[in-house]
Amino acid sequence: MKISIVGSGHVGLTTAICFAEKGHEVLCVDHDTEKLARLKNGEVWFHEPKLPELLKKHFAQKRIRFSESTAEAVKFAQAIFICVGTPTGESGRADMRFVEKVARDIAESITEYRLIVEKSTVPIMTGDRVKNTIRRYVKSDAHFDVASNPEFLREGSAIDDTLKPDRIVIGVDSAKAETLLREIYAPFEAPMIVTSIGSAELIKHASNSFLALKISFINWIARVCEHSGADVHEVARGMGLDARIGAHFLNPGIGYGGSCFPKDVEALAAISEDMGVEAPLIRLISQINREQREHFYETIQHELWVLQDKTLAFWGLSFKPNTDDLREAPSVWLAQKLLKAGAKLRVHDPVAMPAFKKLVPDAYFARDPLDATSGADALVVCTEWPQYRDVDLAKVKATLRVPMIFDGRNALDRKQAEDLGMTLIGIGKKRIGPHAKR
Ligand code: UDX
């Protein structure tokens, strides 16, 4: 089938490539000509495993092509997916100007039946808004439908998540829209649920907020563990084995970041409050998340006593492994705070250093993890990249001035740290090693 995608960012491009991989013919549109030029050269401007290879493959096979014209997208295919950004706007509400603009552009070009599918994460009622906008601006009497098909992919595993999703949700209000979406998703092996447009929109916000809630919950439990001597991993394991709770997303750390959770939690609270439904629980998810990174900073500060002129090795900058995305990354906040307190940072990340340099230029950008630890007063771990998990702590100890680690993701080998006589302070875990000399 022919499919048009408007918006060639993380969601749009991944969706386009996965549709091509399933045999569809895709036209991708973006207004950013610089990005389009790079895509036409087979270049992806962000780090996402498998994406560049699949882009090259489908570009060569002519299953995917690019354009800057929304009119061309409307002409090309019956189904047009809106995948443009919905950044955080005023007081936590999603800024909908890009979605609205695409709806107007589509309206101006429709001459025959079209299905417009919202895939960007949008507030409840956006389907109605898109429908009304198109009705207002459409120049012909062509029929059209609007549908919602939320995206659940995770950065770093976007291709696998899209090719093999846990579920496909389609929100429709016409049989024709359902038939078309069923045809598009026929090659995907995944359970499909068909709902109203409003339910589909809310499923996305509710799912992201619930996952964020699990993370904030376990982070709060981790703080109780630190005071009571319990071990957060033991607690999480004991909870997770209850099938009603489930083991996923109970990993404590220094809080969630990224382009989705922080924005979507705030947006759900703002939307529900706008409708007159108070949202204290949802507001607390964000609050605990912010407190988590502050708590980590205070732990470092308390332990090192004086931060002025202390040199810290700083591993992991992206908001999670396998991406170079720094949006809402706790590392950025923490690095700025440590630098402001007078510490010197020797940072390392497998892929996110160029992007980090633009936000936090006043750090030393290390060649490798051991270059970062060289001569440092302590090591701070912000992101659990696999290469840090597998590191030989004996080599780390040999390079550090003081064998002390603040592990914000409980990523490093505690047993090895203990055997080596290092100090290791994790999240929701008993500290290992002697008390630091003050
Ligand atoms: C998320 C959702 O998982 C995805 O379904 C949605 O489409 C977009 O938002 P993403 O932001 O790419 O995906 O990453 P995810 O793997 O969910 O992690 C988000 C953040 O939560 C990261 O900062 C991660 O470190 C943190 N996290 C995750 C935890 O702190 N603990 C966990 O147990 C899981």
PDB file of C-alpha atoms in Angstrom, residues 251-254 315-322 381-389 407-412:
ATOM      1  CA  ASN A 251      14.559  -0.169  38.057  1.00  0.00           C
ATOM      2  CA  PRO A 252      15.512   2.632  40.418  1.00  0.00           C
ATOM      3  CA  GLY A 253      17.847   5.361  39.256  1.00  0.00           C
ATOM      4  CA  ILE A 254      18.252   9.118  39.103  1.00  0.00           C
ATOM      5  CA  TRP A 315      29.985   8.380  32.852  1.00  0.00           C
ATOM      6  CA  GLY A 316      26.837   8.314  30.727  1.00  0.00           C
ATOM      7  CA  LEU A 317      25.197  11.447  29.385  1.00  0.00           C
ATOM      8  CA  SER A 318      22.217  10.338  27.273  1.00  0.00           C
ATOM      9  CA  PHE A 319      18.891   9.952  29.098  1.00  0.00           C
ATOM     10  CA  LYS A 320      19.207   6.182  28.635  1.00  0.00           C
ATOM     11  CA  PRO A 321      21.593   3.787  26.840  1.00  0.00           C
ATOM     12  CA  ASN A 322      21.637   3.302  23.044  1.00  0.00           C
ATOM     13  CA  VAL A 381      27.512   7.057  36.775  1.00  0.00           C
ATOM     14  CA  CYS A 382      24.417   8.611  35.181  1.00  0.00           C
ATOM     15  CA  THR A 383      23.521   6.168  32.381  1.00  0.00           C
ATOM     16  CA  GLU A 384      23.857   2.378  32.386  1.00  0.00           C
ATOM     17  CA  TRP A 385      25.564   1.839  29.010  1.00  0.00           C
ATOM     18  CA  PRO A 386      26.545  -1.856  28.642  1.00  0.00           C
ATOM     19  CA  GLN A 387      30.263  -0.953  28.357  1.00  0.00           C
ATOM     20  CA  TYR A 388      30.117   0.560  31.861  1.00  0.00           C
ATOM     21  CA  ARG A 389      28.331  -2.477  33.286  1.00  0.00           C
ATOM     22  CA  ASP A 407      26.309   4.761  40.834  1.00  0.00           C
ATOM     23  CA  GLY A 408      23.087   6.513  39.821  1.00  0.00           C
ATOM     24  CA  ARG A 409      21.797   3.463  37.946  1.00  0.00           C
ATOM     25  CA  ASN A 410      23.119   0.599  40.079  1.00  0.00           C
ATOM     26  CA  ALA A 411      24.985  -0.427  36.933  1.00  0.00           C
ATOM     27  CA  LEU A 412      28.389  -1.509  38.251  1.00  0.00           C
TER      28      LEU A 412
END
